[in-house]
XYZ file of C-alpha atoms in Angstrom:
233
model
C 0.817 18.022 6.761
C 2.611 15.082 8.360
C 1.531 11.649 7.121
C 2.966 8.312 8.260
C 2.364 5.086 6.314
C 2.875 1.751 8.070
C 3.127 -1.855 6.970
C 2.734 -3.811 10.246
C 4.864 -6.825 11.060
C 4.341 -10.136 9.280
C 6.860 -12.969 8.812
C 6.577 -12.945 5.000
C 7.948 -9.559 3.972
C 8.026 -7.752 0.621
C 8.007 -4.068 -0.203
C 4.634 -2.424 0.570
C 3.910 -1.622 -3.077
C 0.305 -0.681 -2.267
C 1.569 2.025 0.084
C 3.960 3.054 -2.676
C 1.006 3.736 -4.984
C -0.801 5.636 -2.212
C 2.328 7.710 -1.523
C 2.855 8.659 -5.159
C -0.830 9.498 -5.695
C -0.890 11.645 -2.547
C 2.307 13.488 -3.531
C 0.919 14.165 -7.010
C -2.466 15.531 -5.909
C -2.026 17.030 -2.441
C -1.616 20.790 -2.468
C 0.625 22.156 0.238
C 3.637 20.970 2.187
C 3.733 17.240 2.835
C 5.979 15.337 5.247
C 5.457 11.741 4.091
C 7.242 8.800 5.715
C 6.836 5.017 5.612
C 7.722 2.356 8.189
C 7.716 -1.443 8.177
C 7.353 -3.622 11.240
C 10.010 -5.998 9.932
C 12.664 -3.289 9.853
C 11.509 -0.613 12.292
C 10.853 -1.079 16.012
C 7.574 -0.069 17.628
C 9.477 2.669 19.458
C 10.776 4.121 16.182
C 7.322 3.966 14.595
C 5.595 5.566 17.583
C 8.175 8.344 17.775
C 7.510 9.203 14.122
C 3.725 9.055 14.629
C 3.744 11.412 17.609
C 2.255 14.664 16.339
C 1.397 13.277 12.887
C -1.792 14.473 11.224
C -2.594 11.083 9.704
C -1.283 7.540 10.095
C -2.240 4.981 7.449
C -1.923 1.211 7.876
C -2.031 -1.421 5.145
C -3.079 -4.798 6.561
C -3.522 -8.400 5.689
C -5.197 -10.490 8.406
C -1.949 -11.688 10.051
C -0.758 -8.051 10.259
C -3.986 -6.700 11.779
C -3.129 -7.388 15.470
C 0.091 -5.385 15.192
C -1.712 -2.523 13.440
C -4.373 -2.457 16.136
C -1.787 -2.495 18.915
C 0.113 0.379 17.298
C -3.044 2.416 16.693
C -3.993 2.177 20.376
C -0.531 3.339 21.410
C -0.617 6.188 18.871
C -3.923 7.448 20.279
C -2.418 7.489 23.776
C 0.602 9.587 22.859
C -1.007 11.656 20.083
C -4.811 11.786 20.530
C -5.373 14.254 17.671
C -3.707 11.990 15.098
C -6.224 10.426 12.721
C -5.710 6.738 11.985
C -6.672 5.049 8.715
C -6.528 1.362 7.851
C -6.916 -0.335 4.478
C -5.913 -3.471 2.644
C -7.284 -6.993 2.425
C -8.304 -7.483 6.061
C -10.175 -4.175 6.525
C -11.796 -4.531 3.102
C -13.179 -7.930 4.094
C -14.144 -6.967 7.671
C -14.811 -3.225 7.467
C -17.530 -3.041 10.135
C -15.461 -5.034 12.617
C -12.380 -2.846 12.036
C -14.397 0.387 12.209
C -15.737 -0.650 15.621
C -12.242 -0.230 17.077
C -12.019 3.148 18.830
C -8.391 3.584 17.828
C -9.236 3.437 14.096
C -10.853 6.597 12.700
C -11.321 5.490 9.082
C -11.478 2.150 7.277
C -10.869 2.087 3.517
C -12.645 -0.655 1.587
C -11.088 -1.538 -1.751
C -8.427 0.379 -3.651
C -7.051 3.124 -1.474
C -5.259 5.785 -3.512
C -8.103 8.292 -3.955
C -9.859 7.304 -0.717
C -6.754 8.053 1.350
C -6.202 11.320 -0.515
C -9.814 12.329 0.208
C -9.408 11.527 3.904
C -6.159 13.479 4.218
C -7.697 16.386 2.284
C -10.684 16.512 4.642
C -13.171 15.532 1.947
C -14.827 12.769 3.948
C -15.898 12.288 7.546
C -17.394 8.782 7.383
C -15.727 5.980 9.293
C -15.968 3.552 6.360
C -14.727 4.993 3.060
C -15.246 3.145 -0.206
C -12.265 3.033 -2.553
C -12.280 4.204 -6.152
C -11.261 1.989 -9.068
C -9.005 4.355 -10.957
C -7.777 3.708 -14.510
C -4.219 2.415 -14.382
C -2.991 5.373 -16.447
C -4.088 7.716 -13.630
C -1.779 6.000 -11.137
C 1.790 7.301 -10.950
C 4.506 4.743 -10.373
C 4.755 3.610 -6.740
C 7.128 5.846 -4.800
C 9.953 3.464 -3.967
C 11.956 6.090 -2.099
C 9.148 6.756 0.376
C 8.598 3.024 1.022
C 12.371 2.518 1.195
C 12.294 -0.318 -1.320
C 16.059 -0.738 -1.083
C 15.583 -2.451 2.299
C 13.582 -5.393 0.920
C 15.907 -5.632 -2.084
C 18.878 -5.907 0.269
C 17.021 -8.450 2.411
C 16.292 -10.641 -0.621
C 19.925 -10.442 -1.656
C 21.116 -11.414 1.821
C 18.783 -14.441 1.857
C 19.201 -15.838 -1.660
C 21.634 -13.660 -3.575
C 18.917 -12.129 -5.776
C 18.073 -8.427 -5.877
C 14.305 -8.483 -6.438
C 11.564 -5.851 -6.583
C 7.845 -6.109 -7.384
C 5.685 -4.604 -10.117
C 1.948 -4.468 -10.778
C 0.535 -4.767 -14.298
C -3.176 -5.436 -13.779
C -5.986 -4.928 -11.305
C -9.053 -7.207 -11.096
C -8.771 -10.955 -11.552
C -10.808 -13.000 -14.106
C -11.354 -15.877 -11.680
C -12.821 -16.008 -8.173
C -10.882 -18.660 -6.262
C -12.473 -19.456 -2.908
C -9.155 -19.120 -1.053
C -8.275 -15.681 -2.474
C -9.239 -12.251 -1.111
C -8.415 -10.321 -4.294
C -12.076 -9.646 -5.096
C -12.702 -7.904 -1.744
C -10.247 -5.192 -2.833
C -10.567 -4.924 -6.626
C -14.037 -6.484 -6.943
C -15.410 -9.413 -8.891
C -14.513 -9.209 -12.558
C -17.314 -8.046 -14.886
C -16.567 -7.088 -18.485
C -18.899 -4.079 -18.367
C -18.953 -2.842 -14.788
C -15.561 -4.028 -13.464
C -13.250 -5.081 -16.277
C -9.616 -6.032 -15.890
C -7.542 -2.839 -15.893
C -4.111 -3.204 -17.442
C -1.161 -0.895 -17.865
C 0.213 -0.060 -21.286
C 3.162 -2.378 -21.915
C 5.674 0.337 -22.988
C 4.845 2.345 -19.851
C 5.307 -0.762 -17.695
C 8.648 -1.490 -19.381
C 9.745 2.091 -18.660
C 9.124 1.580 -14.947
C 10.868 -1.796 -14.887
C 13.927 -0.386 -16.659
C 14.001 2.619 -14.334
C 13.814 0.512 -11.164
C 16.370 -2.015 -12.442
C 18.823 0.851 -12.830
C 17.816 2.638 -9.626
C 17.959 -0.416 -7.349
C 20.490 -2.520 -9.297
C 18.040 -5.418 -9.726
C 18.872 -8.745 -11.303
C 15.381 -10.239 -10.830
C 11.860 -8.850 -10.631
C 8.415 -10.254 -9.879
C 4.780 -9.339 -10.438
C 2.191 -8.942 -7.681
C -0.830 -9.301 -9.978
C -3.458 -11.770 -8.779
C -3.212 -13.470 -12.180
C -0.320 -12.269 -14.324
C -0.893 -14.328 -17.506
C -4.478 -13.263 -18.216
C -3.645 -12.300 -21.813
């Protein structure tokens, strides 16, 4: 099975940590041989991305709204050169505008919400619907994001070249306790409810283990959190 993950181009670039979680979950649960690669529009040309996608079984995009036009353009080109390749799109933009994204002929599946299990189900042939609802998994069921697949060293090197700081991102929580009108967090993780959709947090020792591991692996001297609201406790 050949699977390509893509973060389309956008001026503000960080490592695609969401795709890192999807990659690690897929590698943990998929049975069989898996050729899994990841590309970023800020580092890889369209020609390089399309060459990798030619003959792929599945191509998955992760999109915010500014990145959607590039994803759509790539998906149309992929369908021309590799018609049998199935395309999947998830992230903030598709979660907010699922019906609109699903109406595009070059997109086979739209994932709404958290994408780890949904993408695994699609790749495993367990769903045929165009719009696939994500599953809110407990944080302890999510393996660490696969930073080798997403080639995290590229964004670390970019940060160092721009400001002298070697930085990588970590996620501690999912679901936010507030619902700011300008924020799209709730379209992915849902509106916080103590009973039906509580804040899901990682165990602190387990989080520290990942941070220590990545500091050593990528020679970090800074790190940041991508949580919607980090200081909830």
